[in-house]
Coordinates of C-alpha atoms in Angstrom, one line a residue:
Chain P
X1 CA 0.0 0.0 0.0
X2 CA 1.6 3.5 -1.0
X3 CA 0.1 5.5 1.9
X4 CA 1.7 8.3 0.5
X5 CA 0.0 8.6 -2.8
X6 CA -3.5 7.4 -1.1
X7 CA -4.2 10.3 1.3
X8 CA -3.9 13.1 -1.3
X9 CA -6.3 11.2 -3.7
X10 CA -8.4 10.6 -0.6
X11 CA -8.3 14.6 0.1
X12 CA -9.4 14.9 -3.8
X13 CA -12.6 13.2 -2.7
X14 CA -11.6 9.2 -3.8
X15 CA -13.9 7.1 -1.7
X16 CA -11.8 4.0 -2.4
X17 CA -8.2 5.6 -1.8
X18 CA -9.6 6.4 1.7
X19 CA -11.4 3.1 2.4
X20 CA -8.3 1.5 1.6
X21 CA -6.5 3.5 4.5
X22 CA -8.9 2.4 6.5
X23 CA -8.6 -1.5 5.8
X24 CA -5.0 -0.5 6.9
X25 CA -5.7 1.2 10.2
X26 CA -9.2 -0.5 11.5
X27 CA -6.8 -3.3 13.5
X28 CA -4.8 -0.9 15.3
X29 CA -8.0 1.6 15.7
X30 CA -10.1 -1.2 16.9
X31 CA -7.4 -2.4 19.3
X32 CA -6.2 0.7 20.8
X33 CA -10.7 1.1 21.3
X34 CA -11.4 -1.9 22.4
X35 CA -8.5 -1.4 25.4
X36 CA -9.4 2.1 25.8
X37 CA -13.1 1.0 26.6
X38 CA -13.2 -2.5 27.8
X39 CA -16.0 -3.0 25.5
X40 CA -16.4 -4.2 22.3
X41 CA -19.4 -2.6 21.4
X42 CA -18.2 0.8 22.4
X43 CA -14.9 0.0 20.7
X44 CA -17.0 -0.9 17.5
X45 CA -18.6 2.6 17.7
X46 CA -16.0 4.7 19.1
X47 CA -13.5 2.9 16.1
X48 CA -16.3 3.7 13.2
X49 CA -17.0 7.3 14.7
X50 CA -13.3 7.9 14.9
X51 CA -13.0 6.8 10.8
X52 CA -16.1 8.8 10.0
X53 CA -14.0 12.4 11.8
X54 CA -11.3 11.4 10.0
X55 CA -13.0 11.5 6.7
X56 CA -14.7 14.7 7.2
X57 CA -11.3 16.5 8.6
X58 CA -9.2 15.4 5.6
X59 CA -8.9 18.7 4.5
X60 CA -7.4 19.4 7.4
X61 CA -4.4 17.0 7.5
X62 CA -1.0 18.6 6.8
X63 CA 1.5 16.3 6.5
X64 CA 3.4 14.3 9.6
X65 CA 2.4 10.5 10.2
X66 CA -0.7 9.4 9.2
X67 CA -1.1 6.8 11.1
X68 CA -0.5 9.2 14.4
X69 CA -3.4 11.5 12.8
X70 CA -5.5 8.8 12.6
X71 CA -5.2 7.2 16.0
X72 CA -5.6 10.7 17.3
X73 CA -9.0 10.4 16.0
X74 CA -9.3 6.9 18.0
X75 CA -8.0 8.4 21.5
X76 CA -10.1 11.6 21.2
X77 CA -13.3 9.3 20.4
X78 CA -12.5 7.1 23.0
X79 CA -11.9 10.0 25.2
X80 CA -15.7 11.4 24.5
X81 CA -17.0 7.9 25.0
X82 CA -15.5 8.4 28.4
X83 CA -16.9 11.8 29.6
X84 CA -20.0 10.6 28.3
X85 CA -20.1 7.1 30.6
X86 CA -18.9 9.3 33.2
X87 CA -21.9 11.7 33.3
X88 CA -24.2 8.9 32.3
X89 CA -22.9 6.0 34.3
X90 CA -24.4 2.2 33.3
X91 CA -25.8 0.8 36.6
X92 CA -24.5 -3.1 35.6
X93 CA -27.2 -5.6 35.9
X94 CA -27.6 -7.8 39.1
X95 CA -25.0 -10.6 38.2
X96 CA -26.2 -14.4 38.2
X97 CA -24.8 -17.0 40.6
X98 CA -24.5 -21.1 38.8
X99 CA -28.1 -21.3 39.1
X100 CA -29.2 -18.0 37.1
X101 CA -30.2 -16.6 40.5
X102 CA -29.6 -12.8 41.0
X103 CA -26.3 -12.3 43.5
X104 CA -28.0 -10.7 46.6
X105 CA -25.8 -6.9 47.6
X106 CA -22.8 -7.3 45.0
X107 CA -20.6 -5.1 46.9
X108 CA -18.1 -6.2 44.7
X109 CA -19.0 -4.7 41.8
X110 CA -18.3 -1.5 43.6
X111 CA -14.6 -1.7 44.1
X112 CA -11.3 -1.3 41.9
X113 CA -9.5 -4.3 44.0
X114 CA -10.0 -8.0 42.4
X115 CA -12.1 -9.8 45.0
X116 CA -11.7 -13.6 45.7
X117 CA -14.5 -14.2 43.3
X118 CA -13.8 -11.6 40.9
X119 CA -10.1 -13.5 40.7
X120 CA -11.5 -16.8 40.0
X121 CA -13.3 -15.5 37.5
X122 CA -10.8 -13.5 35.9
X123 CA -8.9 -16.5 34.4
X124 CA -7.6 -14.7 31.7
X125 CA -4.2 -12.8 31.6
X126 CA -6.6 -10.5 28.9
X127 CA -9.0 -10.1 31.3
X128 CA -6.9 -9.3 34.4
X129 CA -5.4 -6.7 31.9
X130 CA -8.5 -4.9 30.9
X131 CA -9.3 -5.1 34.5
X132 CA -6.2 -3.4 35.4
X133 CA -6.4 -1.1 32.7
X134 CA -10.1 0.1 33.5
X135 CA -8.6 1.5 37.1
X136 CA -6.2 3.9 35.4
X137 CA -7.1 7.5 34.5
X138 CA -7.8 7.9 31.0
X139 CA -4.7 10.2 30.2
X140 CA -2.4 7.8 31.8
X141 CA -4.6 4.5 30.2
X142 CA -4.2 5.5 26.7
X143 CA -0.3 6.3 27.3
X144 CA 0.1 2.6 28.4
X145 CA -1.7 1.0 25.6
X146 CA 0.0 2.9 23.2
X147 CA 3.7 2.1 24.7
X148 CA 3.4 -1.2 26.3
X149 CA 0.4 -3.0 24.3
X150 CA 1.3 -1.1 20.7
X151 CA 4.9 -1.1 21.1
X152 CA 4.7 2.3 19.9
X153 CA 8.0 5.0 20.4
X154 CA 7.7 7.6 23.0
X155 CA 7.4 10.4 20.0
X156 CA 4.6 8.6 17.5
X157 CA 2.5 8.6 21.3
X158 CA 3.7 12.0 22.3
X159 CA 2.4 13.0 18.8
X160 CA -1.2 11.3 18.8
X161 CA -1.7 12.4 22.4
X162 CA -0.2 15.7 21.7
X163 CA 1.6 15.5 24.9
X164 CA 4.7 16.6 25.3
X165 CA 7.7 13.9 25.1
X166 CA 8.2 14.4 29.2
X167 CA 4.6 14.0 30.0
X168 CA 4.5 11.1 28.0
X169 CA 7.5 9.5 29.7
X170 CA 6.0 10.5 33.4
X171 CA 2.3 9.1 32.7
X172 CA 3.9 6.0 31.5
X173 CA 5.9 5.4 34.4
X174 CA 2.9 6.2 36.8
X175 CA 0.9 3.7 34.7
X176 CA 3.1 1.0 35.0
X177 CA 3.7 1.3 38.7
X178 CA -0.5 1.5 38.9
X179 CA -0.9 -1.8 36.4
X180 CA 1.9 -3.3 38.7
X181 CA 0.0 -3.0 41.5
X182 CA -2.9 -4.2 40.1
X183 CA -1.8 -7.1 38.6
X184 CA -0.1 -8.6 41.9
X185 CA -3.8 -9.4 42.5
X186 CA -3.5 -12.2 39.5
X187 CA -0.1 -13.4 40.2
X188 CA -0.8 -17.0 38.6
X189 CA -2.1 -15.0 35.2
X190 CA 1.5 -13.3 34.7
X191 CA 4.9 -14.3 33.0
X192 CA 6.6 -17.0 34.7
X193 CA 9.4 -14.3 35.1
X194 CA 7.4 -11.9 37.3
X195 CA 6.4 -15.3 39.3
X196 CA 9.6 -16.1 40.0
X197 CA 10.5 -12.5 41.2
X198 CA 7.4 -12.7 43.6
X199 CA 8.5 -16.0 45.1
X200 CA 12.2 -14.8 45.4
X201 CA 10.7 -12.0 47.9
Chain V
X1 CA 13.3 8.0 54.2
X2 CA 13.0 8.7 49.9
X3 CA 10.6 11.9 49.6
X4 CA 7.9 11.2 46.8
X5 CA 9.5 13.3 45.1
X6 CA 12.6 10.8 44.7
X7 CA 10.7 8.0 44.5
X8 CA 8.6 9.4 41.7
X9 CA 12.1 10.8 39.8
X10 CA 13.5 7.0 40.8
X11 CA 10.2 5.6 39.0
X12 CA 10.6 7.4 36.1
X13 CA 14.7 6.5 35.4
X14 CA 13.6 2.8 35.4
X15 CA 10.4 2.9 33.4
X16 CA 12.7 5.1 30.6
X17 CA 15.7 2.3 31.6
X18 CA 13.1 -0.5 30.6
X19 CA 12.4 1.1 27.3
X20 CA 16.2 1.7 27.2
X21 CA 15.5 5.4 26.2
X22 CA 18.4 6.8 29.1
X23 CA 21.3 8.6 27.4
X24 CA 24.9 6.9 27.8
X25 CA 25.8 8.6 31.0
X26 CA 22.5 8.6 32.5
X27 CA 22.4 5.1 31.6
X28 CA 26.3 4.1 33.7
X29 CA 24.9 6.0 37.0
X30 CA 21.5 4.5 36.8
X31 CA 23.0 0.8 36.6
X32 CA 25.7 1.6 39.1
X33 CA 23.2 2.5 41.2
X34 CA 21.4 -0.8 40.6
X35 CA 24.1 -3.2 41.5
X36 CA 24.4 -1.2 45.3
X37 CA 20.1 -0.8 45.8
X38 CA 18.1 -4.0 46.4
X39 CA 15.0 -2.2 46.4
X40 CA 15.6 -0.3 42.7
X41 CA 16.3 -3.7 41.1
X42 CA 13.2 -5.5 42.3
X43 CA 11.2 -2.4 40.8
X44 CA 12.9 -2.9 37.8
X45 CA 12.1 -6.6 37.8
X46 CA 8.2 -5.7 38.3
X47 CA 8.0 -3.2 35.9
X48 CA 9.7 -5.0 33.3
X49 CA 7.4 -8.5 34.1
X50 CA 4.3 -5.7 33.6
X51 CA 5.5 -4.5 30.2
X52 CA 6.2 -7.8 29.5
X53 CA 2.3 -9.3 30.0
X54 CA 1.1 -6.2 28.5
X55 CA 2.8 -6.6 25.1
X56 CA 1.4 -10.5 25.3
X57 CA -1.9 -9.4 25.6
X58 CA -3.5 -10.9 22.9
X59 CA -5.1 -8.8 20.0
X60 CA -8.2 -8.4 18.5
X61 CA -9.0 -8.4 15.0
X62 CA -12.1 -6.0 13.6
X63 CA -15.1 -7.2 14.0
X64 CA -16.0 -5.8 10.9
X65 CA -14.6 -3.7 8.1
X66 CA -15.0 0.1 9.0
X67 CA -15.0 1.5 5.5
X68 CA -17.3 3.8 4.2
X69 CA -20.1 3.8 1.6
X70 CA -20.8 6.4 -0.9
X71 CA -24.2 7.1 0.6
X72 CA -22.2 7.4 4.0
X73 CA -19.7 9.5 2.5
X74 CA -22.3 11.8 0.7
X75 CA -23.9 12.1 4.3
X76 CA -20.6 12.9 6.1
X77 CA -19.4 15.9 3.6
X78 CA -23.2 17.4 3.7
X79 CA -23.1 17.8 7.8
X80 CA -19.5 19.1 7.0
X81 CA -20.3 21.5 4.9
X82 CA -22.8 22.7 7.3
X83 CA -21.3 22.3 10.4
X84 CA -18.8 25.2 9.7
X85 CA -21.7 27.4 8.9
X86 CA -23.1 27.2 12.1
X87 CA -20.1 27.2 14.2
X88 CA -19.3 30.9 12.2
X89 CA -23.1 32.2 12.6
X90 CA -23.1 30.7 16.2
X91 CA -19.6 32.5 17.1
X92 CA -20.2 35.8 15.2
X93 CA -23.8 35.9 16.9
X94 CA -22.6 35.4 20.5
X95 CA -19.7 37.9 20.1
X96 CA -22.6 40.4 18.9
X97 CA -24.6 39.9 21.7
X98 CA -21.8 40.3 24.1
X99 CA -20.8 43.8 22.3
X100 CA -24.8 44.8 22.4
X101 CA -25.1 44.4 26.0
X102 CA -21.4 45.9 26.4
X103 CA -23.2 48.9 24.6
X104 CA -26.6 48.6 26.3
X105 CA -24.9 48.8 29.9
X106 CA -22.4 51.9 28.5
X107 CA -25.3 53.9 26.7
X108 CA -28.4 52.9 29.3
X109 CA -29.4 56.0 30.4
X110 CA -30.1 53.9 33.8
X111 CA -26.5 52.7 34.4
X112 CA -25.4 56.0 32.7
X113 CA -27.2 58.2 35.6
X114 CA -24.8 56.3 38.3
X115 CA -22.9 59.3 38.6
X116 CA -25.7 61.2 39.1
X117 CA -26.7 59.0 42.1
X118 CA -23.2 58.7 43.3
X119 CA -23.3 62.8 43.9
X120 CA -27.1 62.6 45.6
X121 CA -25.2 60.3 47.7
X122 CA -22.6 62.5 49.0
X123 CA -25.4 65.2 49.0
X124 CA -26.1 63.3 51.7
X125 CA -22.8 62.4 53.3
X126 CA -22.8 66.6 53.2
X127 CA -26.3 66.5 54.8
X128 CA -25.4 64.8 57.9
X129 CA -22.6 66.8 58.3
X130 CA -25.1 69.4 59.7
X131 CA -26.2 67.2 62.5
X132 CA -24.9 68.0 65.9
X133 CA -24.4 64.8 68.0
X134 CA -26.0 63.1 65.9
X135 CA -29.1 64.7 65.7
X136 CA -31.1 66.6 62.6
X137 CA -31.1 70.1 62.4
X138 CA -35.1 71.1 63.5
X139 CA -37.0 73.1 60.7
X140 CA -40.0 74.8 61.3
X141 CA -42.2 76.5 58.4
X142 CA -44.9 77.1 60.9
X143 CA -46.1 79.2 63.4
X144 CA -44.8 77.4 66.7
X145 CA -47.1 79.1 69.2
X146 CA -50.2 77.1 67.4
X147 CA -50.0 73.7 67.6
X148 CA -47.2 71.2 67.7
X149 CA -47.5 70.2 63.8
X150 CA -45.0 67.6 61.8
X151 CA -46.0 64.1 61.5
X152 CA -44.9 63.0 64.6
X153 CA -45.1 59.4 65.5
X154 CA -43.5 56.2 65.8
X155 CA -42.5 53.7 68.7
X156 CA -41.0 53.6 71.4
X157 CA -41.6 54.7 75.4
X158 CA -43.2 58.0 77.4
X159 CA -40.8 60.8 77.2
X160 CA -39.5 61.8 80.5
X161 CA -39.9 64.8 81.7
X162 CA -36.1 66.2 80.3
X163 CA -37.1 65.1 76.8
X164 CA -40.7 66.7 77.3
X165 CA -39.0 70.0 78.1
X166 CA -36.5 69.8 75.5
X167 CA -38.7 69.8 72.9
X168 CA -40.7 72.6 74.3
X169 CA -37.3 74.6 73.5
X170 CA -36.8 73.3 70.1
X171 CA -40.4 74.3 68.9
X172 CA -41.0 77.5 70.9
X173 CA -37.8 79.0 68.7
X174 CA -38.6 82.3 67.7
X175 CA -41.9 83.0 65.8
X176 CA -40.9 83.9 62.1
X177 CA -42.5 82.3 59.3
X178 CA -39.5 81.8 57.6
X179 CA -37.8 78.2 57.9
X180 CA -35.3 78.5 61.1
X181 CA -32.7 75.6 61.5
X182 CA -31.9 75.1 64.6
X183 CA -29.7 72.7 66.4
X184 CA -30.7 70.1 68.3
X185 CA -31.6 70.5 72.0
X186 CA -27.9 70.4 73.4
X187 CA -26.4 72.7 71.4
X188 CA -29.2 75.6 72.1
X189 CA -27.5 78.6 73.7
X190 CA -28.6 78.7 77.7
X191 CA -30.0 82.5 77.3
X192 CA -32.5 80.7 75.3
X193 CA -33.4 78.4 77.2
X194 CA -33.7 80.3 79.9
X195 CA -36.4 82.2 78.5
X196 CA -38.2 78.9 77.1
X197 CA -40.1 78.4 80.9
X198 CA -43.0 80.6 80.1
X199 CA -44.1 79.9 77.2
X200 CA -43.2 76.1 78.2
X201 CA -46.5 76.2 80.6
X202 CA -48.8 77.4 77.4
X203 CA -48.2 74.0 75.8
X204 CA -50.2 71.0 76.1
X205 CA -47.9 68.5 77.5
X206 CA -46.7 65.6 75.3
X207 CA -47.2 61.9 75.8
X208 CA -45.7 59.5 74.0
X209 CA -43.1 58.9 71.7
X210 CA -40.8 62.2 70.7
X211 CA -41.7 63.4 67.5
X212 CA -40.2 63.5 64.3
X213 CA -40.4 66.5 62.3
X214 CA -41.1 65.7 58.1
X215 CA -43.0 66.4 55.7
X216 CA -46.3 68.6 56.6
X217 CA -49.1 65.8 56.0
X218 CA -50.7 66.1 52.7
X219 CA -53.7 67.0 51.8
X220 CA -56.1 64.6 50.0
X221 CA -56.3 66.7 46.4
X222 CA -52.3 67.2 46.5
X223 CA -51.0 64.1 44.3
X224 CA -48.7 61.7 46.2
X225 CA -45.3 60.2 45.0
X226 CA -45.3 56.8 45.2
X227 CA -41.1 55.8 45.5
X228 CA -42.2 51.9 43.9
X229 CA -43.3 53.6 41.1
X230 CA -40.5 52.5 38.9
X231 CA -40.5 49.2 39.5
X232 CA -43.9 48.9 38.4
X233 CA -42.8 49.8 34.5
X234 CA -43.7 47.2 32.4
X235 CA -41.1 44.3 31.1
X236 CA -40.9 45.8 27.7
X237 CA -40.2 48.9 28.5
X238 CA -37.5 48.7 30.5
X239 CA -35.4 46.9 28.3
X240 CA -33.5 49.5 25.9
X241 CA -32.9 48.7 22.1
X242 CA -29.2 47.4 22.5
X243 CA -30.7 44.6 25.0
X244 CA -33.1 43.8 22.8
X245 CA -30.9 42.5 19.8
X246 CA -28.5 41.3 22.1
X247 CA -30.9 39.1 23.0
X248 CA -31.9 38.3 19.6
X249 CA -28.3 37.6 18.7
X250 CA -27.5 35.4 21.6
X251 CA -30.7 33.4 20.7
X252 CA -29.4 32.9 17.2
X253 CA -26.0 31.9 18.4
X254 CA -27.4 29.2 21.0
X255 CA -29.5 27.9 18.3
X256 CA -26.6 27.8 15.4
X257 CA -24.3 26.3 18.5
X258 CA -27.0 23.4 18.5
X259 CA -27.0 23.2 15.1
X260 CA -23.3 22.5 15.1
X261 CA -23.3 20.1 17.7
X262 CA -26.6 17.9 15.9
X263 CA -24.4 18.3 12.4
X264 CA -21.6 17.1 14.3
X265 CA -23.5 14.1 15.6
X266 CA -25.0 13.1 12.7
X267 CA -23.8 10.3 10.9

């Protein structure tokens, strides 16, 4: 794919030179949504609405990675999918015990900290991860997934957060310490390396 | 003890040390410092086991294919085209409406006569200077000897029998028909007062409250001033032409700002 000569026939109004960028991105865009969110649904949404900006602003792209213009997009659609949870929270339905009865007073549900239960049900390093991820602030979420899930460089982030190179660096370091923290609670789900560091204690 | 503030700075060297982003010499202190400080190393370890899981995190493939269809494109290019329309009309509205009411607050001929109220009001201050310890000068534009007039009144206990005399001085002041300022009862000279016995005993003695000299009462033809008068204008007319059309401007810019934002929403 020759990026280059798609986005200024995509600019010129060529549906398909565009909706090939987009075959190229979604992955990334969904992925980077999808961890963002937690949800798929939302990710689905959040990932189409970011493509749908993106095609209305191409008039407005200047140059500089296109990729990083594009994932900007994501983040900021991810970020408004935020706000808007936030001032409209979901009340999450009574969960169901083995027997499709309702769980009497979840408590649970209310706090950050993997409970006994909510381990054993968390049997998935992917899970524990999303888990981990949802108690991080946005700012410092999206800084994380970008470094650590992406494998992105600290200047393709600094440039789709628009963050400054330091801020970047700081958030990430935070966020790791946080997600470190967190993950302690699902010991069994990590790397045999961090195990054995654990036991070594 | 580490402050948080070394901690945090500590935090930071290994997260950029993990990502092996440290400059050469930054990089030789940072692992000397490693090989003397338990603590920093098992950090490291942790961090480096999180960055690990987090880049084995499995990943997801689209659910679907994102691109867009021609009617979809159409759709998205028409709300563009709009959208910048209203943002302009909303923005040049509002800023109107703000310079309207900057006007309509300059120019009212309300907020304009705050001056004017600002000099009644040391009038005033200039008034009271006139008042000796702290009471008002006495006016009387009647003959005394006649009847105690003014529109005397209001609460409080029986004057005594000082206060009763007192005021016998203040009105018995000599008999001109001209207004005659006097000062209030201590400040009268004591010739005069010692003259102020005899015609004292030709006065109906005074129960009650002391009075307080004001306006003579008015008659029922003479037309009275009501001070609430004002406020009793109607809505309409007390708004002045520049409030008007700010008004009319900022409704235009609230309903081209949610114009944007529906544009904006639409898909």
């Amino acid at each position: 794919m020759d990026e280059q000569a798609l986005i200024p026939d995509s600019q010129q109004g060529d549906l398909n030179a565009f909706n090939r960028l987009v075959l190229a991105y979604q992955d990334l865009a969904f992925n980077i949504a999808y961890r963002m969110l937690g949800d798929e649904a939302r990710a689905e949404e959040c990932t189409q609405e970011a493509f749908f900006s993106a095609y209305r602003h191409l008039g407005s792209y200047r140059g500089g990675s296109f990729k990083a213009w594009v994932l900007r997009m994501v983040t900021n659609a991810c970020y408004d999918e935020l706000r808007r949870r936030k001032r409209r929270p979901v009340i999450p339905l009574e969960p169901l015990n083995d027997t499709d009865e309702e769980i009497e007073s979840p408590a649970w549900l209310a706090s950050s900290d993997p409970s006994p239960e909510e381990v054993v049900h968390l049997k998935e390093l992917d899970t524990a991860i999303d888990h981990c991820l949802s108690t991080l602030l946005p700012d410092f979420r999206s800084v994380v997934i970008l470094v650590d899930v992406q494998n992105m460089e600290y200047e393709e982030v600094s440039s789709i957060l628009k963050s400054p190179l330091g801020t970047i660096k700081s958030r990430l370091a935070r966020a790791r310490q946080k997600m470190r923290d967190c993950l302690q609670g699902f010991e069994e789900l990590l790397p045999s390396e961090y195990r054995h560091e654990q036991e070594g204690k | 003890m580490m402050t948080t503030r070394v901690k945090n700075e500590i935090l930071l060297t290994i997260s950029t040390y993990l990502d092996d982003r440290l400059s050469g010499k930054e990089k030789e202190e940072f692992e000397a410092h490693l090989s003397s400080d338990r603590e920093t190393r098992e950090m490291l370890e942790s961090l480096r086991a999180v960055k690990l899981a987090l880049s084995q995190a499995p990943r997801r493939t689209a659910p679907r294919n994102f691109t867009l269809t021609q009617e979809i494109a159409r759709k998205i290019k028409r709300n563009a085209g709009v959208m910048p329309v209203f943002r302009f009309v909303s923005a040049t509205a509002a800023v109107t409406a703000m310079l309207l009411f900057a006007f309509s607050y300059l120019f009212n001929p309300i907020t304009a006569a705050a001056p004017m109220a600002k000099s009644a009001q040391e009038n005033g201050i200039r008034r009271s200077a006139f008042e000796v310890n702290g009471q008002p000068v006495i006016i009387t534009w009647a003959d005394p000897y006649s009847s105690i007039g003014g529109m005397g009144g209001g609460g409080g206990g029986d004057v005594d029998a000082k206060s009763a005399e007192s005021f016998s001085l203040e009105s018995l002041a000599p008999a001109e028909s001209a207004p005659v300022a006097e000062a209030a009862p201590a400040a009268l000279p004591p010739e005069l007062q010692a003259e102020s016995p005899v015609l004292d005993a030709e006065l109906p003695s005074i129960t009650g409250s002391g009075p307080i000299l004001g306006v003579a009462p008015s008659s029922a033809d003479e037309e009275s001033w009501d001070p609430s008068s004002s406020e009793k204008l109607p809505f309409i007319q007390m708004l002045d032409p520049w409030k008007i059309a700010g008004l009319a401007f900022l409704t235009v810019a609230i309903l081209c700002g949610m114009g944007a934002i529906l544009a904006g929403k639409k898909k």
